[in-house]
Amino acid sequence: MVTTDLENAGNVPQNRRSERQRAITVAVMAEGSIRIEQLAARFDISIMTVHRDLDELDGRGVIRKSRGMATAMSTALVESSDLYRSSRQLGEKESIAHAALEFIEPGQAIMLDDSTTTAHLVPHLRTKRPLTVITNTLTVMEQLRGTNGVTLLGLGGQYHNWCSAFMGHITTTAIKAMRADLLIMSTAAITDDMVFHQTLDTVDVKQAMFESSTRRILLADHTKFGKRALHALMPLTDFDAVVVDGETDPTHIARLRAKGVTVVVARRPPSTR
């Protein structure tokens, strides 16, 4: 377990590169395959910059770079990638994050998973200080480092580049040694009113977080109800509340409420279009 209290540093170049790589990822997935020269022209960047971005994306398993081409990876790992996920359903995730903020109280110790929906909550945590934030997600650690009033506990372990998070035995052991007031997490898919994820490492970490927290809140935008993943985690009835967006099919909401699930339907904040 790593505790950080570093000064917050500017991260503009990294943010620009990340945004560009997300756009490249979406473009490649839409086309299936695309020439490097076409990417350079589309994004008005140099061939060398495209090569650097593609090398990094290839290393993360998001796309494949070969013979002057960038090709989409036809695996579930692509949709699990934080680069891909962070570009999807932005308005819905922001509204869900605002609704989830109501469950947080100053003075709490909260656990945050590696989901991109939860990531939308992070910039708003300053309004709930003082807080202790426990997370296995490197991007969350980078956002919160040096934030006055936030004690940041970073969970170490084996780093997984595709999701920018630490997982494995070291991570779960550290989680089991703590007790948090609140867990806020998301999911890759909901099938038969069960939470599913694509990798066992992800399931193990989220299960450990769940068992180490007093209250558990699930964030799920409407697209999660139409997706599939391999490994079951737990039923929705195990959560203290499930926060969904306004585009969620009313039949899902009614069914869950009939099962006794507390469902919060988030509304978009005024600043979100």
Coordinates of C-alpha atoms in Angstrom, one line a residue:
M1 CA 0.0 0.0 0.0
V2 CA 1.3 3.4 -1.0
T3 CA 0.4 6.7 0.7
T4 CA 1.0 9.9 -1.3
D5 CA 0.9 13.6 -0.4
L6 CA 2.7 15.1 -3.4
E7 CA 2.2 18.6 -4.7
N8 CA -0.3 18.7 -7.5
A9 CA 1.5 19.2 -10.8
G10 CA 0.4 20.5 -14.2
N11 CA -0.6 17.6 -16.5
V12 CA -1.7 19.4 -19.6
P13 CA 0.6 17.7 -22.1
Q14 CA -0.4 14.3 -20.7
N15 CA -4.1 15.2 -20.9
R16 CA -3.7 16.3 -24.5
R17 CA -1.9 13.1 -25.5
S18 CA -4.6 11.0 -23.7
E19 CA -7.4 12.8 -25.5
R20 CA -5.7 12.3 -28.8
Q21 CA -5.1 8.7 -28.2
R22 CA -8.7 8.2 -27.3
A23 CA -9.8 9.8 -30.5
I24 CA -7.3 7.6 -32.5
T25 CA -8.7 4.5 -30.8
V26 CA -12.3 5.5 -31.6
A27 CA -11.3 6.2 -35.3
V28 CA -9.5 2.9 -35.7
M29 CA -12.3 0.9 -34.1
A30 CA -14.8 2.6 -36.4
E31 CA -12.8 1.9 -39.5
G32 CA -11.5 -1.6 -38.5
S33 CA -8.1 -0.6 -39.9
I34 CA -6.6 2.6 -41.2
R35 CA -3.3 3.7 -42.6
I36 CA -0.9 5.7 -40.4
E37 CA -0.7 8.5 -43.0
Q38 CA -4.5 8.8 -42.9
L39 CA -4.4 9.2 -39.1
A40 CA -1.7 11.9 -39.4
A41 CA -3.8 13.8 -41.8
R42 CA -7.1 13.4 -39.9
F43 CA -5.7 14.6 -36.6
D44 CA -3.2 17.1 -38.2
I45 CA -0.2 15.6 -36.4
S46 CA 3.2 14.4 -37.6
I47 CA 3.8 10.8 -38.8
M48 CA 6.3 10.5 -35.9
T49 CA 3.6 11.5 -33.4
V50 CA 1.2 8.9 -34.8
H51 CA 3.9 6.2 -34.5
R52 CA 4.5 7.1 -30.9
D53 CA 0.8 7.1 -30.0
L54 CA 0.2 3.8 -31.9
D55 CA 3.2 2.2 -30.1
E56 CA 1.7 3.0 -26.8
L57 CA -1.8 1.8 -27.8
D58 CA -0.3 -1.4 -29.2
G59 CA 1.6 -1.9 -25.9
R60 CA -1.7 -1.5 -24.0
G61 CA -3.4 -4.1 -26.2
V62 CA -5.9 -1.6 -27.5
I63 CA -5.0 -1.7 -31.2
R64 CA -2.4 -3.5 -33.4
K65 CA 0.2 -1.6 -35.3
S66 CA 1.9 -3.3 -38.3
R67 CA 3.2 -2.5 -41.8
G68 CA 2.0 1.1 -41.8
M69 CA -1.5 0.2 -40.6
A70 CA -3.4 0.5 -37.3
T71 CA -5.9 -2.3 -36.8
A72 CA -8.6 -2.7 -34.2
M73 CA -8.3 -5.6 -31.8
S74 CA -11.4 -7.8 -32.0
T75 CA -11.3 -8.8 -28.3
A76 CA -13.2 -7.9 -25.2
L77 CA -10.0 -6.3 -23.8
V78 CA -10.5 -3.4 -26.1
E79 CA -13.8 -2.4 -24.7
S80 CA -12.3 -2.9 -21.2
S81 CA -9.6 -0.5 -21.9
D82 CA -9.8 2.8 -20.0
L83 CA -8.9 4.7 -23.1
Y84 CA -12.0 3.3 -24.9
R85 CA -14.3 3.4 -21.9
S86 CA -13.5 7.0 -21.1
S87 CA -14.8 8.2 -24.4
R88 CA -18.2 6.6 -24.1
Q89 CA -21.5 7.9 -22.6
L90 CA -19.8 11.0 -21.2
G91 CA -23.0 12.9 -20.3
E92 CA -24.6 9.9 -18.7
K93 CA -21.5 9.2 -16.6
E94 CA -21.3 12.9 -15.5
S95 CA -24.9 12.8 -14.3
I96 CA -24.5 9.5 -12.5
A97 CA -21.4 10.9 -10.8
H98 CA -23.3 14.0 -9.5
A99 CA -26.0 11.7 -8.1
A100 CA -23.4 9.4 -6.5
L101 CA -21.9 12.5 -4.8
E102 CA -24.9 12.6 -2.5
F103 CA -23.9 9.3 -0.8
I104 CA -20.6 10.8 0.3
E105 CA -20.2 12.6 3.7
P106 CA -17.2 14.6 4.9
G107 CA -15.0 12.5 7.2
Q108 CA -15.7 9.2 5.4
A109 CA -13.2 6.7 4.1
I110 CA -14.3 5.8 0.6
M111 CA -13.1 3.2 -1.9
L112 CA -13.1 3.9 -5.6
D113 CA -12.6 1.2 -8.3
D114 CA -11.0 1.6 -11.7
S115 CA -14.2 2.4 -13.6
T116 CA -14.4 5.5 -15.9
T117 CA -17.8 6.3 -14.5
T118 CA -16.3 6.6 -11.0
A119 CA -13.6 8.8 -12.5
H120 CA -16.2 11.4 -13.2
L121 CA -16.8 11.6 -9.5
V122 CA -13.2 12.4 -8.6
P123 CA -13.1 16.2 -9.6
H124 CA -16.1 16.8 -7.3
L125 CA -14.6 15.1 -4.2
R126 CA -13.1 18.4 -3.0
T127 CA -16.6 19.5 -2.1
K128 CA -16.8 16.7 0.5
R129 CA -13.5 17.2 2.3
P130 CA -12.1 16.0 4.6
L131 CA -12.0 12.5 3.0
T132 CA -9.9 9.4 2.9
V133 CA -9.8 8.0 -0.6
I134 CA -8.7 4.4 -1.2
T135 CA -8.1 3.3 -4.8
N136 CA -6.2 1.0 -7.0
T137 CA -6.4 3.3 -10.0
L138 CA -3.3 5.3 -11.0
T139 CA -5.3 8.0 -12.8
V140 CA -7.3 8.7 -9.7
M141 CA -4.1 8.9 -7.6
E142 CA -2.6 11.4 -10.1
Q143 CA -5.8 13.5 -9.9
L144 CA -6.0 13.6 -6.1
R145 CA -2.3 13.8 -5.2
G146 CA -1.6 16.9 -3.1
T147 CA -5.3 17.8 -2.7
N148 CA -5.7 19.5 0.7
G149 CA -8.2 17.7 2.9
V150 CA -7.9 14.4 1.0
T151 CA -5.8 11.5 2.5
L152 CA -5.0 9.3 -0.4
L153 CA -4.3 5.6 0.1
G154 CA -3.0 4.1 -3.1
L155 CA -3.3 0.3 -3.4
G156 CA -0.2 -1.3 -5.0
G157 CA 0.2 -4.6 -6.8
Q158 CA 0.7 -5.6 -10.4
Y159 CA 0.1 -2.7 -12.7
H160 CA -2.2 -3.4 -15.7
N161 CA -1.7 -0.8 -18.4
W162 CA -5.0 -1.5 -20.2
C163 CA -7.1 -0.2 -17.2
S164 CA -4.5 2.0 -15.5
A165 CA -4.9 0.1 -12.3
F166 CA -3.2 -2.2 -9.8
M167 CA -4.6 -5.7 -9.3
G168 CA -3.6 -9.1 -8.1
H169 CA -2.8 -10.8 -4.7
I170 CA -0.9 -7.8 -3.3
T171 CA -3.8 -5.5 -4.1
T172 CA -6.5 -7.7 -2.6
T173 CA -4.4 -8.4 0.5
A174 CA -4.1 -4.7 1.2
I175 CA -7.8 -4.1 0.7
K176 CA -8.7 -6.9 3.1
A177 CA -6.6 -5.2 5.8
M178 CA -8.8 -2.1 5.7
R179 CA -12.4 -1.1 6.4
A180 CA -14.1 1.7 4.4
D181 CA -17.3 3.5 5.1
L182 CA -18.4 3.5 1.4
L183 CA -17.5 1.8 -1.9
I184 CA -18.4 3.4 -5.2
M185 CA -17.9 1.1 -8.2
S186 CA -19.2 0.4 -11.6
T187 CA -19.5 -2.6 -13.8
A188 CA -18.7 -3.8 -17.4
A189 CA -22.1 -5.5 -17.9
I190 CA -25.4 -6.4 -16.3
T191 CA -26.9 -9.8 -17.2
D192 CA -29.9 -11.3 -15.5
D193 CA -29.6 -8.6 -12.9
M194 CA -26.1 -9.7 -12.1
V195 CA -22.9 -7.7 -12.3
F196 CA -20.3 -9.1 -14.7
H197 CA -16.7 -8.3 -15.6
Q198 CA -14.4 -9.5 -18.3
T199 CA -11.4 -10.5 -16.2
L200 CA -11.0 -12.5 -13.0
D201 CA -8.4 -10.0 -11.7
T202 CA -11.0 -7.3 -11.9
V203 CA -13.6 -9.5 -10.1
D204 CA -11.2 -10.3 -7.3
V205 CA -10.4 -6.7 -6.6
K206 CA -14.0 -5.5 -6.7
Q207 CA -15.1 -8.4 -4.5
A208 CA -12.4 -7.5 -1.9
M209 CA -13.5 -3.9 -2.0
F210 CA -17.1 -4.9 -1.6
E211 CA -16.4 -7.1 1.5
S212 CA -14.2 -4.3 3.1
S213 CA -16.9 -1.6 2.8
T214 CA -19.9 -0.9 5.0
R215 CA -22.1 0.6 2.2
R216 CA -21.8 -0.2 -1.5
I217 CA -23.1 1.9 -4.4
L218 CA -23.1 0.7 -8.0
L219 CA -22.9 3.2 -10.9
A220 CA -24.3 1.8 -14.2
D221 CA -25.3 3.8 -17.3
H222 CA -28.0 2.4 -19.5
T223 CA -25.7 0.7 -22.0
K224 CA -24.5 -1.8 -19.3
F225 CA -27.8 -3.5 -19.4
G226 CA -27.3 -4.6 -23.0
K227 CA -23.7 -5.8 -22.6
R228 CA -22.2 -9.2 -21.9
A229 CA -19.0 -10.2 -20.0
L230 CA -17.6 -13.5 -18.9
H231 CA -17.3 -13.5 -15.1
A232 CA -20.1 -12.9 -12.6
L233 CA -19.4 -10.8 -9.5
M234 CA -22.7 -10.5 -7.6
P235 CA -26.4 -9.7 -8.0
L236 CA -27.7 -6.1 -8.0
T237 CA -29.7 -6.9 -4.8
D238 CA -26.4 -7.0 -2.8
F239 CA -25.8 -3.3 -3.3
D240 CA -27.2 -0.6 -1.0
A241 CA -28.1 1.5 -4.1
V242 CA -27.8 1.4 -7.9
V243 CA -27.4 4.7 -9.7
V244 CA -28.5 4.7 -13.3
D245 CA -29.0 7.5 -15.9
G246 CA -32.2 8.9 -17.3
E247 CA -31.9 6.9 -20.5
T248 CA -32.2 3.6 -18.7
D249 CA -35.2 1.4 -19.8
P250 CA -38.0 2.0 -17.3
T251 CA -38.7 -1.8 -17.3
H252 CA -35.2 -2.4 -15.9
I253 CA -35.9 0.2 -13.1
A254 CA -39.3 -1.2 -12.3
R255 CA -38.0 -4.8 -12.2
L256 CA -35.1 -3.9 -9.9
R257 CA -37.3 -1.9 -7.5
A258 CA -39.7 -4.9 -7.4
K259 CA -36.8 -7.0 -6.2
G260 CA -36.1 -4.5 -3.4
V261 CA -33.2 -2.7 -5.1
T262 CA -32.8 1.0 -4.3
V263 CA -32.5 2.6 -7.8
V264 CA -31.5 6.2 -8.1
V265 CA -32.2 7.7 -11.5
A266 CA -29.7 10.5 -12.2
R267 CA -30.6 13.7 -14.0
R268 CA -28.1 15.6 -16.0
P269 CA -26.7 18.6 -14.2
P270 CA -27.5 22.0 -15.7
S271 CA -24.0 22.4 -17.2
T272 CA -24.2 19.1 -19.1
R273 CA -25.8 19.1 -22.6

